[in-house]
Amino acid sequence: MRINTVKPMTNNTTLRAAWPAALLGAAALALTGCSTDAADAGGTSTPKADGTRITLTYDGGLLVLNQDLQVVADDAIDGFTRVNPAGDGRHVLVTVPEGFRVLDTQAEPALTDAVFPADTGGHAVAHGDRTALFADGTGDVTTFDHSELDGADLPDVETTKSEAAHHGVAIELEDGTLLTTIGTEESRSGVRALDADGEEIARSEDCPDVHGEGAVKGEVAVFGCTDGALVYDDGAFEKIDAPTEYGRTGNLFTTEDSSVAVGDYNDDPDSEGYLLDQIALIDADSGEYTVADMPDGVGFTFRDLARGPEDEAVVLGDDGALHTFDETTGKQLESFPVVDAWEGPAEWQDAHPALKVDGDVAYVTDPAEQKIHAVDLTTGKVIASSDELPGVPNEIAIA
C-alpha cells in the first residue's frame, strides 16, 4: 500500500517518523545501474541551467561542468557515490548514506541540504513528471513530482512499501501506475503493478533476477531478466524470451519515440569480469528479441550504453571508440575513435570510461587522462575536451 503524502524535512538529521528510522551509518551501495529513460530530460517549472551541466564523481569529490567542459563547482564528498538526474533538467540526486541528496546544477551549482531519506538508497528513475527512488535496505519506494524540486524545500512525496527489502527498482507511469520489483535479500523474481490508490492490479514473477527498466513508445514498460524481458502494457504483463536459455539483460535504455529497448546482453552464466560483447534489442511492440554483436574482440560495461539522436544504440567499446547500431536490425552503422583502449574494471565501482548522450552530443569520460570529451554523433568528431580534472572521473550524470 501507499502511505499518505508526506513533506520531508530538508536537513540531514531531523526526519519525520513516516520515514525509515534506520538511516544512520554508511551502508553498502547497491549493485550496478539499471536503466536510463532517454526521453526524461523533462520540462520543469524551475529554470534550467544555462546550457548542459555535467556532474562527475571522483574519489572524495563531486564536480559540475558547464557545456564548455569547464569546472564550475567542486564539492567534497566521502567515498564512492552514485549520481542520477532528478528529471527536471536542473537537479541531480546524489546517493549518500542518509539517502538521496539534491545537487543544484544551476548558475551557482552546489550540494544542497535537502535529502530524500532512504536506507541504502539505490536506483532513481525519472519518467514523465515523476521520479521514483528505491531504498534497498527497506524496499520502500519514494515518488514525487520532480517539477516541484527547488533545491531547498523538498516536494511532497508518496511512499510505497515493498513486500520485502531487496535490491530493486520502480517506475511510475503517467497514469499513476507504479511498477515495482518483487524480491528478497536473496533473490528477485518479478514486478507488480499498483494503481494510483496503491492497490495491486497485476503481477508477474516470471522475471528471474529482474534488473533494468525503462518505458518505450506508448508508455510500455520493459524490465530485464536473466532469460529475456518482462513487458507491462495496458494492465498486463507479458514475457519476451531471450534467444538463449540463459540470456541476461541487466540494463535498459529507452526513448519515448521507439518501441525498442536497448540493453546489455550476456548468454554465459559462468562469465567472469564486467566486460560484455553483445547488445539486446527488445521490441516491445513486435515481441522480437534481437542480439547484436560488438566488433570482434571489443567489449563494454554497463556504463557504456546509450541512445543516439535517431534512437540508435551507442556503445563505448574498450577499444576506445564509439560504435553505433541500428535499433531494429542490430546492424553496425559507424565507429568513431575517442579515447585510448582501456581494460575492464576489477570491481564495478572502479573508474573506467563511461558514456552519456544528450541530443546529438556524446560525453565520454577518460579516467586515464583525467578528462571528459564531447563528441558530435552526427560527424563523429571530438568537439571539446576538458582540462585535466581535479580527480579521476567515475560516475556521470547530465542535467
mmCIF file of C-alpha atoms in Angstrom:
data_model
loop_
_atom_site.group_PDB
_atom_site.id
_atom_site.type_symbol
_atom_site.label_atom_id
_atom_site.label_comp_id
_atom_site.label_asym_id
_atom_site.label_seq_id
_atom_site.Cartn_x
_atom_site.Cartn_y
_atom_site.Cartn_z
ATOM 1 C CA MET A 1 0.000 0.000 0.000
ATOM 2 C CA ARG A 2 0.989 3.627 -0.359
ATOM 3 C CA ILE A 3 1.451 5.855 2.647
ATOM 4 C CA ASN A 4 -0.216 9.276 2.713
ATOM 5 C CA THR A 5 1.674 12.181 1.225
ATOM 6 C CA VAL A 6 4.471 13.391 3.499
ATOM 7 C CA LYS A 7 6.637 16.509 3.340
ATOM 8 C CA PRO A 8 10.201 15.515 4.318
ATOM 9 C CA MET A 9 12.467 17.817 6.238
ATOM 10 C CA THR A 10 15.370 19.406 4.399
ATOM 11 C CA ASN A 11 18.186 18.808 6.881
ATOM 12 C CA ASN A 12 20.154 15.626 7.259
ATOM 13 C CA THR A 13 19.338 14.779 10.849
ATOM 14 C CA THR A 14 15.696 15.602 11.629
ATOM 15 C CA LEU A 15 13.375 13.197 9.810
ATOM 16 C CA ARG A 16 9.634 12.669 10.089
ATOM 17 C CA ALA A 17 8.511 9.415 11.649
ATOM 18 C CA ALA A 18 6.936 8.249 8.395
ATOM 19 C CA TRP A 19 10.417 7.671 7.001
ATOM 20 C CA PRO A 20 12.509 4.577 7.870
ATOM 21 C CA ALA A 21 14.368 5.018 11.138
ATOM 22 C CA ALA A 22 17.495 3.061 10.232
ATOM 23 C CA LEU A 23 19.239 5.774 8.255
ATOM 24 C CA LEU A 24 22.484 6.169 10.166
ATOM 25 C CA GLY A 25 25.907 4.945 9.178
ATOM 26 C CA ALA A 26 27.396 4.215 5.817
ATOM 27 C CA ALA A 27 25.563 1.420 4.037
ATOM 28 C CA ALA A 28 26.905 -0.767 1.275
ATOM 29 C CA LEU A 29 25.768 0.705 -2.027
ATOM 30 C CA ALA A 30 23.593 -1.171 -4.480
ATOM 31 C CA LEU A 31 24.671 -3.186 -7.484
ATOM 32 C CA THR A 32 25.161 -1.681 -10.934
ATOM 33 C CA GLY A 33 22.728 0.746 -12.506
ATOM 34 C CA CYS A 34 19.607 -0.378 -14.270
ATOM 35 C CA SER A 35 18.459 1.990 -16.930
ATOM 36 C CA THR A 36 18.094 5.362 -18.492
ATOM 37 C CA ASP A 37 14.815 6.623 -19.892
ATOM 38 C CA ALA A 38 16.278 8.890 -22.557
ATOM 39 C CA ALA A 39 13.044 10.828 -23.000
ATOM 40 C CA ASP A 40 13.039 12.047 -19.429
ATOM 41 C CA ALA A 41 15.130 15.178 -19.575
ATOM 42 C CA GLY A 42 11.601 16.582 -18.989
ATOM 43 C CA GLY A 43 10.169 20.052 -18.529
ATOM 44 C CA THR A 44 10.235 21.876 -15.218
ATOM 45 C CA SER A 45 8.610 24.803 -13.509
ATOM 46 C CA THR A 46 12.039 25.989 -12.372
ATOM 47 C CA PRO A 47 14.514 27.416 -14.896
ATOM 48 C CA LYS A 48 17.140 25.121 -16.339
ATOM 49 C CA ALA A 49 20.825 25.905 -16.165
ATOM 50 C CA ASP A 50 22.329 27.940 -18.984
ATOM 51 C CA GLY A 51 23.222 25.025 -21.254
ATOM 52 C CA THR A 52 24.085 21.475 -20.411
ATOM 53 C CA ARG A 53 25.500 20.671 -16.991
ATOM 54 C CA ILE A 54 27.636 17.555 -16.461
ATOM 55 C CA THR A 55 28.019 16.075 -12.988
ATOM 56 C CA LEU A 56 31.024 13.846 -12.330
ATOM 57 C CA THR A 57 32.137 11.996 -9.241
ATOM 58 C CA TYR A 58 35.712 11.282 -8.246
ATOM 59 C CA ASP A 59 37.291 9.786 -5.157
ATOM 60 C CA GLY A 60 36.497 12.383 -2.496
ATOM 61 C CA GLY A 61 34.638 14.863 -4.641
ATOM 62 C CA LEU A 62 31.773 15.870 -6.887
ATOM 63 C CA LEU A 63 32.250 18.101 -9.928
ATOM 64 C CA VAL A 64 29.829 20.144 -12.014
ATOM 65 C CA LEU A 65 30.985 21.167 -15.501
ATOM 66 C CA ASN A 66 29.341 23.587 -17.921
ATOM 67 C CA GLN A 67 28.678 22.923 -21.608
ATOM 68 C CA ASP A 68 32.237 24.062 -22.404
ATOM 69 C CA LEU A 69 33.528 21.325 -20.087
ATOM 70 C CA GLN A 70 34.869 23.830 -17.591
ATOM 71 C CA VAL A 71 34.601 23.018 -13.880
ATOM 72 C CA VAL A 72 32.094 25.366 -12.222
ATOM 73 C CA ALA A 73 31.774 23.562 -8.873
ATOM 74 C CA ASP A 74 33.835 21.111 -6.838
ATOM 75 C CA ASP A 75 32.268 19.757 -3.637
ATOM 76 C CA ALA A 76 33.909 17.353 -1.221
ATOM 77 C CA ILE A 77 32.028 14.102 -0.653
ATOM 78 C CA ASP A 78 33.132 10.946 1.131
ATOM 79 C CA GLY A 79 33.691 7.635 -0.626
ATOM 80 C CA PHE A 80 32.095 6.164 -3.721
ATOM 81 C CA THR A 81 28.761 7.689 -4.617
ATOM 82 C CA ARG A 82 26.227 7.473 -7.435
ATOM 83 C CA VAL A 83 24.557 10.291 -9.344
ATOM 84 C CA ASN A 84 21.278 10.321 -11.279
ATOM 85 C CA PRO A 85 19.319 13.100 -12.996
ATOM 86 C CA ALA A 86 16.339 14.143 -10.884
ATOM 87 C CA GLY A 87 14.274 14.522 -14.064
ATOM 88 C CA ASP A 88 13.672 18.283 -14.061
ATOM 89 C CA GLY A 89 16.648 19.217 -16.231
ATOM 90 C CA ARG A 90 18.321 21.034 -13.348
ATOM 91 C CA HIS A 91 18.884 18.869 -10.286
ATOM 92 C CA VAL A 92 20.902 15.702 -9.732
ATOM 93 C CA LEU A 93 20.321 13.133 -6.982
ATOM 94 C CA VAL A 94 23.485 12.107 -5.165
ATOM 95 C CA THR A 95 23.445 8.850 -3.195
ATOM 96 C CA VAL A 96 24.730 9.411 0.343
ATOM 97 C CA PRO A 97 24.436 7.261 3.494
ATOM 98 C CA GLU A 98 21.331 9.210 4.557
ATOM 99 C CA GLY A 99 19.562 8.749 1.222
ATOM 100 C CA PHE A 100 19.400 10.874 -1.927
ATOM 101 C CA ARG A 101 20.900 14.348 -1.573
ATOM 102 C CA VAL A 102 19.878 17.069 -4.019
ATOM 103 C CA LEU A 103 22.556 18.772 -6.117
ATOM 104 C CA ASP A 104 21.533 22.023 -7.806
ATOM 105 C CA THR A 105 23.435 22.446 -11.089
ATOM 106 C CA GLN A 106 22.125 25.966 -11.785
ATOM 107 C CA ALA A 107 24.188 29.142 -12.241
ATOM 108 C CA GLU A 108 25.948 28.645 -8.885
ATOM 109 C CA PRO A 109 25.970 24.830 -8.567
ATOM 110 C CA ALA A 110 26.103 23.399 -5.068
ATOM 111 C CA LEU A 111 25.087 20.434 -2.966
ATOM 112 C CA THR A 112 22.017 21.460 -1.008
ATOM 113 C CA ASP A 113 20.961 20.334 2.458
ATOM 114 C CA ALA A 114 17.851 18.715 1.000
ATOM 115 C CA VAL A 115 17.851 14.913 1.346
ATOM 116 C CA PHE A 116 15.222 12.329 0.443
ATOM 117 C CA PRO A 117 15.782 9.845 3.305
ATOM 118 C CA ALA A 118 16.454 6.241 2.279
ATOM 119 C CA ASP A 119 18.005 3.219 3.956
ATOM 120 C CA THR A 120 20.649 2.134 1.424
ATOM 121 C CA GLY A 121 19.499 4.327 -1.426
ATOM 122 C CA GLY A 122 19.724 2.539 -4.767
ATOM 123 C CA HIS A 123 18.108 3.424 -8.080
ATOM 124 C CA ALA A 124 16.485 6.720 -9.026
ATOM 125 C CA VAL A 125 14.227 6.587 -12.093
ATOM 126 C CA ALA A 126 12.693 9.688 -13.675
ATOM 127 C CA HIS A 127 9.803 9.292 -16.101
ATOM 128 C CA GLY A 128 7.321 11.911 -17.256
ATOM 129 C CA ASP A 129 6.796 14.328 -14.363
ATOM 130 C CA ARG A 130 7.556 11.779 -11.653
ATOM 131 C CA THR A 131 10.688 10.329 -10.102
ATOM 132 C CA ALA A 132 10.842 7.061 -8.141
ATOM 133 C CA LEU A 133 13.553 6.367 -5.547
ATOM 134 C CA PHE A 134 14.199 2.850 -4.279
ATOM 135 C CA ALA A 135 15.651 2.110 -0.833
ATOM 136 C CA ASP A 136 17.303 -1.313 -0.928
ATOM 137 C CA GLY A 137 17.509 -1.515 2.865
ATOM 138 C CA THR A 138 13.729 -1.423 3.348
ATOM 139 C CA GLY A 139 12.201 -1.897 -0.100
ATOM 140 C CA ASP A 140 10.461 1.482 0.260
ATOM 141 C CA VAL A 141 9.682 3.397 -2.921
ATOM 142 C CA THR A 142 9.509 7.201 -2.691
ATOM 143 C CA THR A 143 7.818 9.035 -5.565
ATOM 144 C CA PHE A 144 7.470 12.770 -6.192
ATOM 145 C CA ASP A 145 6.763 15.367 -8.860
ATOM 146 C CA HIS A 146 10.225 16.487 -9.894
ATOM 147 C CA SER A 147 8.897 19.753 -11.349
ATOM 148 C CA GLU A 148 8.400 20.831 -7.723
ATOM 149 C CA LEU A 149 12.081 20.496 -6.815
ATOM 150 C CA ASP A 150 13.712 23.793 -5.907
ATOM 151 C CA GLY A 151 16.816 22.565 -4.098
ATOM 152 C CA ALA A 152 15.654 23.872 -0.712
ATOM 153 C CA ASP A 153 12.249 22.555 0.364
ATOM 154 C CA LEU A 154 11.593 19.056 -0.914
ATOM 155 C CA PRO A 155 8.280 18.370 -2.651
ATOM 156 C CA ASP A 156 5.508 16.241 -1.202
ATOM 157 C CA VAL A 157 6.189 12.529 -1.579
ATOM 158 C CA GLU A 158 4.328 9.244 -1.578
ATOM 159 C CA THR A 159 5.886 6.160 -0.006
ATOM 160 C CA THR A 160 5.072 2.626 -1.116
ATOM 161 C CA LYS A 161 6.159 -0.409 0.874
ATOM 162 C CA SER A 162 7.605 -3.492 -0.811
ATOM 163 C CA GLU A 163 6.787 -6.986 0.415
ATOM 164 C CA ALA A 164 10.430 -7.414 1.438
ATOM 165 C CA ALA A 165 13.654 -5.440 1.303
ATOM 166 C CA HIS A 166 15.729 -6.124 -1.813
ATOM 167 C CA HIS A 167 17.927 -4.519 -4.430
ATOM 168 C CA GLY A 168 15.103 -3.196 -6.544
ATOM 169 C CA VAL A 169 13.777 -0.500 -8.806
ATOM 170 C CA ALA A 170 10.492 1.244 -9.536
ATOM 171 C CA ILE A 171 9.000 3.430 -12.252
ATOM 172 C CA GLU A 172 5.787 5.457 -12.151
ATOM 173 C CA LEU A 173 3.812 5.775 -15.388
ATOM 174 C CA GLU A 174 1.915 8.895 -16.372
ATOM 175 C CA ASP A 175 -1.466 7.420 -15.371
ATOM 176 C CA GLY A 176 -0.202 6.924 -11.811
ATOM 177 C CA THR A 177 0.553 3.206 -12.146
ATOM 178 C CA LEU A 178 3.584 2.294 -10.060
ATOM 179 C CA LEU A 179 5.645 -0.650 -11.260
ATOM 180 C CA THR A 180 7.972 -2.008 -8.596
ATOM 181 C CA THR A 181 10.125 -5.103 -8.332
ATOM 182 C CA ILE A 182 9.405 -8.206 -6.253
ATOM 183 C CA GLY A 183 12.238 -9.803 -4.306
ATOM 184 C CA THR A 184 14.040 -10.613 -1.088
ATOM 185 C CA GLU A 185 17.583 -10.083 0.136
ATOM 186 C CA GLU A 186 18.497 -13.384 -1.552
ATOM 187 C CA SER A 187 16.743 -13.135 -4.930
ATOM 188 C CA ARG A 188 14.399 -11.174 -7.198
ATOM 189 C CA SER A 189 11.560 -12.728 -9.165
ATOM 190 C CA GLY A 190 9.445 -10.166 -10.957
ATOM 191 C CA VAL A 191 7.369 -6.991 -10.953
ATOM 192 C CA ARG A 192 3.992 -5.910 -9.597
ATOM 193 C CA ALA A 193 1.746 -3.059 -10.751
ATOM 194 C CA LEU A 194 -0.118 -0.797 -8.306
ATOM 195 C CA ASP A 195 -2.808 1.666 -9.349
ATOM 196 C CA ALA A 196 -2.892 5.306 -8.266
ATOM 197 C CA ASP A 197 -4.588 4.263 -4.995
ATOM 198 C CA GLY A 198 -1.856 1.750 -4.188
ATOM 199 C CA GLU A 199 -3.959 -1.329 -4.980
ATOM 200 C CA GLU A 200 -2.221 -4.178 -6.786
ATOM 201 C CA ILE A 201 -3.722 -4.699 -10.248
ATOM 202 C CA ALA A 202 -1.242 -7.132 -11.803
ATOM 203 C CA ARG A 203 1.961 -9.017 -11.081
ATOM 204 C CA SER A 204 4.380 -11.382 -12.758
ATOM 205 C CA GLU A 205 7.037 -13.485 -11.078
ATOM 206 C CA ASP A 206 8.371 -14.732 -14.402
ATOM 207 C CA CYS A 207 11.432 -12.486 -14.452
ATOM 208 C CA PRO A 208 14.323 -14.062 -12.529
ATOM 209 C CA ASP A 209 16.875 -11.600 -11.142
ATOM 210 C CA VAL A 210 14.888 -8.672 -12.550
ATOM 211 C CA HIS A 211 17.276 -5.785 -13.144
ATOM 212 C CA GLY A 212 16.864 -2.920 -15.563
ATOM 213 C CA GLU A 213 13.799 -0.917 -16.536
ATOM 214 C CA GLY A 214 12.523 1.719 -18.923
ATOM 215 C CA ALA A 215 9.433 2.947 -20.752
ATOM 216 C CA VAL A 216 9.310 2.736 -24.549
ATOM 217 C CA LYS A 217 6.883 4.269 -27.033
ATOM 218 C CA GLY A 218 3.280 4.244 -25.866
ATOM 219 C CA GLU A 219 4.066 4.099 -22.131
ATOM 220 C CA VAL A 220 5.018 0.433 -22.345
ATOM 221 C CA ALA A 221 7.410 -0.590 -19.555
ATOM 222 C CA VAL A 222 10.193 -3.122 -20.089
ATOM 223 C CA PHE A 223 12.234 -4.932 -17.424
ATOM 224 C CA GLY A 224 15.345 -7.086 -17.883
ATOM 225 C CA CYS A 225 15.500 -10.709 -16.701
ATOM 226 C CA THR A 226 18.117 -13.466 -16.861
ATOM 227 C CA ASP A 227 16.054 -15.239 -19.530
ATOM 228 C CA GLY A 228 14.575 -12.358 -21.517
ATOM 229 C CA ALA A 229 12.429 -9.329 -20.772
ATOM 230 C CA LEU A 230 9.169 -8.615 -18.983
ATOM 231 C CA VAL A 231 6.782 -6.140 -20.650
ATOM 232 C CA TYR A 232 3.924 -4.262 -18.960
ATOM 233 C CA ASP A 233 1.240 -2.785 -21.212
ATOM 234 C CA ASP A 234 -2.384 -1.824 -20.617
ATOM 235 C CA GLY A 235 -2.691 -3.517 -17.246
ATOM 236 C CA ALA A 236 -1.000 -6.821 -18.054
ATOM 237 C CA PHE A 237 2.465 -8.386 -18.105
ATOM 238 C CA GLU A 238 3.915 -10.380 -20.994
ATOM 239 C CA LYS A 239 7.236 -12.200 -21.235
ATOM 240 C CA ILE A 240 9.584 -11.933 -24.222
ATOM 241 C CA ASP A 241 12.029 -14.842 -24.133
ATOM 242 C CA ALA A 242 15.708 -14.375 -24.841
ATOM 243 C CA PRO A 243 17.096 -16.304 -27.819
ATOM 244 C CA THR A 244 19.190 -18.443 -25.443
ATOM 245 C CA GLU A 245 18.160 -20.304 -22.284
ATOM 246 C CA TYR A 246 20.344 -18.001 -20.233
ATOM 247 C CA GLY A 247 20.211 -14.501 -21.670
ATOM 248 C CA ARG A 248 20.635 -11.802 -19.056
ATOM 249 C CA THR A 249 19.590 -8.262 -19.781
ATOM 250 C CA GLY A 250 20.851 -6.182 -16.895
ATOM 251 C CA ASN A 251 20.387 -2.569 -18.012
ATOM 252 C CA LEU A 252 17.925 -0.951 -20.409
ATOM 253 C CA PHE A 253 17.954 2.298 -22.383
ATOM 254 C CA THR A 254 14.707 3.578 -23.829
ATOM 255 C CA THR A 255 13.170 6.563 -25.623
ATOM 256 C CA GLU A 256 9.573 7.739 -25.971
ATOM 257 C CA ASP A 257 9.754 7.555 -29.790
ATOM 258 C CA SER A 258 10.877 3.940 -30.167
ATOM 259 C CA SER A 259 9.259 0.629 -29.234
ATOM 260 C CA VAL A 260 12.730 -0.900 -28.854
ATOM 261 C CA ALA A 261 14.572 -1.132 -25.536
ATOM 262 C CA VAL A 262 18.348 -1.429 -25.874
ATOM 263 C CA GLY A 263 20.252 -3.365 -23.231
ATOM 264 C CA ASP A 264 23.434 -5.211 -22.473
ATOM 265 C CA TYR A 265 23.284 -8.967 -23.048
ATOM 266 C CA ASN A 266 25.122 -11.912 -21.558
ATOM 267 C CA ASP A 267 24.474 -15.535 -22.606
ATOM 268 C CA ASP A 268 27.211 -17.082 -20.452
ATOM 269 C CA PRO A 269 26.193 -17.713 -16.818
ATOM 270 C CA ASP A 270 29.820 -18.592 -15.988
ATOM 271 C CA SER A 271 31.363 -15.444 -17.439
ATOM 272 C CA GLU A 272 33.791 -13.509 -15.286
ATOM 273 C CA GLY A 273 34.547 -9.812 -15.132
ATOM 274 C CA TYR A 274 32.379 -6.914 -16.236
ATOM 275 C CA LEU A 275 33.085 -6.692 -19.951
ATOM 276 C CA LEU A 276 30.268 -7.722 -22.307
ATOM 277 C CA ASP A 277 30.257 -8.056 -26.087
ATOM 278 C CA GLN A 278 26.584 -8.354 -27.074
ATOM 279 C CA ILE A 279 23.662 -5.926 -27.191
ATOM 280 C CA ALA A 280 19.992 -6.775 -26.641
ATOM 281 C CA LEU A 281 17.390 -5.093 -28.883
ATOM 282 C CA ILE A 282 13.948 -5.805 -27.432
ATOM 283 C CA ASP A 283 10.946 -4.685 -29.483
ATOM 284 C CA ALA A 284 8.031 -4.438 -27.057
ATOM 285 C CA ASP A 285 5.598 -3.943 -29.937
ATOM 286 C CA SER A 286 6.508 -6.950 -32.091
ATOM 287 C CA GLY A 287 7.852 -9.136 -29.275
ATOM 288 C CA GLU A 288 11.131 -9.670 -31.155
ATOM 289 C CA TYR A 289 14.339 -10.072 -29.167
ATOM 290 C CA THR A 290 17.429 -9.440 -31.317
ATOM 291 C CA VAL A 291 21.041 -9.763 -30.210
ATOM 292 C CA ALA A 292 23.760 -7.720 -31.923
ATOM 293 C CA ASP A 293 27.466 -8.491 -31.633
ATOM 294 C CA MET A 294 30.150 -5.932 -30.948
ATOM 295 C CA PRO A 295 33.150 -5.959 -33.338
ATOM 296 C CA ASP A 296 35.471 -8.898 -32.718
ATOM 297 C CA GLY A 297 37.448 -8.504 -29.524
ATOM 298 C CA VAL A 298 35.622 -5.363 -28.368
ATOM 299 C CA GLY A 299 33.830 -5.239 -25.022
ATOM 300 C CA PHE A 300 31.941 -2.695 -22.935
ATOM 301 C CA THR A 301 30.422 -2.352 -19.461
ATOM 302 C CA PHE A 302 27.068 -1.239 -18.061
ATOM 303 C CA ARG A 303 28.331 2.362 -18.111
ATOM 304 C CA ASP A 304 28.929 2.337 -21.854
ATOM 305 C CA LEU A 305 25.459 2.129 -23.453
ATOM 306 C CA ALA A 306 23.190 4.960 -24.592
ATOM 307 C CA ARG A 307 20.732 6.004 -27.302
ATOM 308 C CA GLY A 308 21.628 8.392 -30.107
ATOM 309 C CA PRO A 309 19.654 11.209 -31.757
ATOM 310 C CA GLU A 310 17.965 8.765 -34.170
ATOM 311 C CA ASP A 311 17.273 6.245 -31.387
ATOM 312 C CA GLU A 312 20.267 4.164 -32.488
ATOM 313 C CA ALA A 313 22.246 2.197 -29.922
ATOM 314 C CA VAL A 314 25.523 3.908 -28.990
ATOM 315 C CA VAL A 315 28.223 1.841 -27.300
ATOM 316 C CA LEU A 316 31.620 2.891 -25.975
ATOM 317 C CA GLY A 317 33.966 -0.036 -26.591
ATOM 318 C CA ASP A 318 37.112 -0.928 -24.706
ATOM 319 C CA ASP A 319 38.940 -0.182 -27.957
ATOM 320 C CA GLY A 320 38.269 3.482 -27.142
ATOM 321 C CA ALA A 321 35.756 4.005 -29.949
ATOM 322 C CA LEU A 322 32.057 4.808 -30.074
ATOM 323 C CA HIS A 323 30.114 2.216 -32.068
ATOM 324 C CA THR A 324 26.546 2.797 -33.279
ATOM 325 C CA PHE A 325 23.964 0.152 -34.207
ATOM 326 C CA ASP A 326 20.581 0.204 -35.904
ATOM 327 C CA GLU A 327 17.997 -0.269 -33.144
ATOM 328 C CA THR A 328 15.855 -2.637 -35.209
ATOM 329 C CA THR A 329 18.272 -4.821 -37.170
ATOM 330 C CA GLY A 330 21.353 -4.609 -34.961
ATOM 331 C CA LYS A 331 23.476 -3.696 -37.987
ATOM 332 C CA GLN A 332 26.569 -1.707 -37.082
ATOM 333 C CA LEU A 333 26.424 1.794 -38.521
ATOM 334 C CA GLU A 334 29.534 3.768 -37.541
ATOM 335 C CA SER A 335 32.668 3.697 -35.384
ATOM 336 C CA PHE A 336 34.349 6.839 -34.040
ATOM 337 C CA PRO A 337 37.672 6.744 -32.131
ATOM 338 C CA VAL A 338 37.554 8.852 -28.962
ATOM 339 C CA VAL A 339 39.946 7.647 -26.218
ATOM 340 C CA ASP A 340 42.757 5.141 -25.886
ATOM 341 C CA ALA A 341 41.958 1.454 -25.454
ATOM 342 C CA TRP A 342 41.176 0.515 -21.855
ATOM 343 C CA GLU A 343 40.775 -2.556 -19.666
ATOM 344 C CA GLY A 344 37.640 -3.702 -17.864
ATOM 345 C CA PRO A 345 37.373 -2.831 -14.160
ATOM 346 C CA ALA A 346 38.304 -5.290 -11.407
ATOM 347 C CA GLU A 347 35.212 -4.119 -9.470
ATOM 348 C CA TRP A 348 32.185 -2.428 -10.984
ATOM 349 C CA GLN A 349 32.698 0.662 -8.809
ATOM 350 C CA ASP A 350 36.200 1.216 -10.215
ATOM 351 C CA ALA A 351 36.623 4.207 -12.504
ATOM 352 C CA HIS A 352 36.536 3.288 -16.191
ATOM 353 C CA PRO A 353 35.316 5.138 -19.290
ATOM 354 C CA ALA A 354 31.609 5.966 -19.175
ATOM 355 C CA LEU A 355 29.134 7.292 -21.726
ATOM 356 C CA LYS A 356 26.135 9.641 -21.602
ATOM 357 C CA VAL A 357 24.313 11.175 -24.571
ATOM 358 C CA ASP A 358 22.437 14.482 -24.645
ATOM 359 C CA GLY A 359 20.832 15.197 -28.009
ATOM 360 C CA ASP A 360 23.496 14.953 -30.711
ATOM 361 C CA VAL A 361 26.400 15.020 -28.249
ATOM 362 C CA ALA A 362 28.042 12.060 -26.539
ATOM 363 C CA TYR A 363 30.008 12.704 -23.351
ATOM 364 C CA VAL A 364 32.829 10.237 -22.732
ATOM 365 C CA THR A 365 34.867 10.143 -19.537
ATOM 366 C CA ASP A 366 38.578 9.468 -19.853
ATOM 367 C CA PRO A 367 39.960 8.279 -16.496
ATOM 368 C CA ALA A 368 43.423 7.573 -17.931
ATOM 369 C CA GLU A 369 43.846 11.225 -18.966
ATOM 370 C CA GLN A 370 41.642 12.561 -16.139
ATOM 371 C CA LYS A 371 39.391 14.335 -18.670
ATOM 372 C CA ILE A 372 35.995 14.241 -20.332
ATOM 373 C CA HIS A 373 35.312 14.625 -24.067
ATOM 374 C CA ALA A 374 32.276 15.778 -26.058
ATOM 375 C CA VAL A 375 31.641 14.025 -29.381
ATOM 376 C CA ASP A 376 29.269 15.169 -32.144
ATOM 377 C CA LEU A 377 27.403 11.979 -33.056
ATOM 378 C CA THR A 378 26.388 13.382 -36.442
ATOM 379 C CA THR A 379 30.024 13.724 -37.534
ATOM 380 C CA GLY A 380 31.959 11.516 -35.122
ATOM 381 C CA LYS A 381 34.303 14.379 -34.276
ATOM 382 C CA VAL A 382 35.511 15.276 -30.783
ATOM 383 C CA ILE A 383 34.251 18.839 -30.425
ATOM 384 C CA ALA A 384 35.553 19.614 -26.939
ATOM 385 C CA SER A 385 37.779 18.194 -24.225
ATOM 386 C CA SER A 386 38.140 19.343 -20.657
ATOM 387 C CA ASP A 387 41.327 20.403 -18.969
ATOM 388 C CA GLU A 388 42.759 17.898 -16.507
ATOM 389 C CA LEU A 389 40.104 17.402 -13.847
ATOM 390 C CA PRO A 390 40.737 17.600 -10.069
ATOM 391 C CA GLY A 391 40.234 13.844 -9.791
ATOM 392 C CA VAL A 392 39.742 10.706 -11.858
ATOM 393 C CA PRO A 393 36.168 10.831 -13.249
ATOM 394 C CA ASN A 394 33.926 7.935 -12.306
ATOM 395 C CA GLU A 395 30.116 8.303 -12.260
ATOM 396 C CA ILE A 396 28.442 10.789 -14.637
ATOM 397 C CA ALA A 397 25.005 12.419 -14.930
ATOM 398 C CA ILE A 398 23.681 15.002 -17.385
ATOM 399 C CA ALA A 399 21.202 17.783 -16.492
#
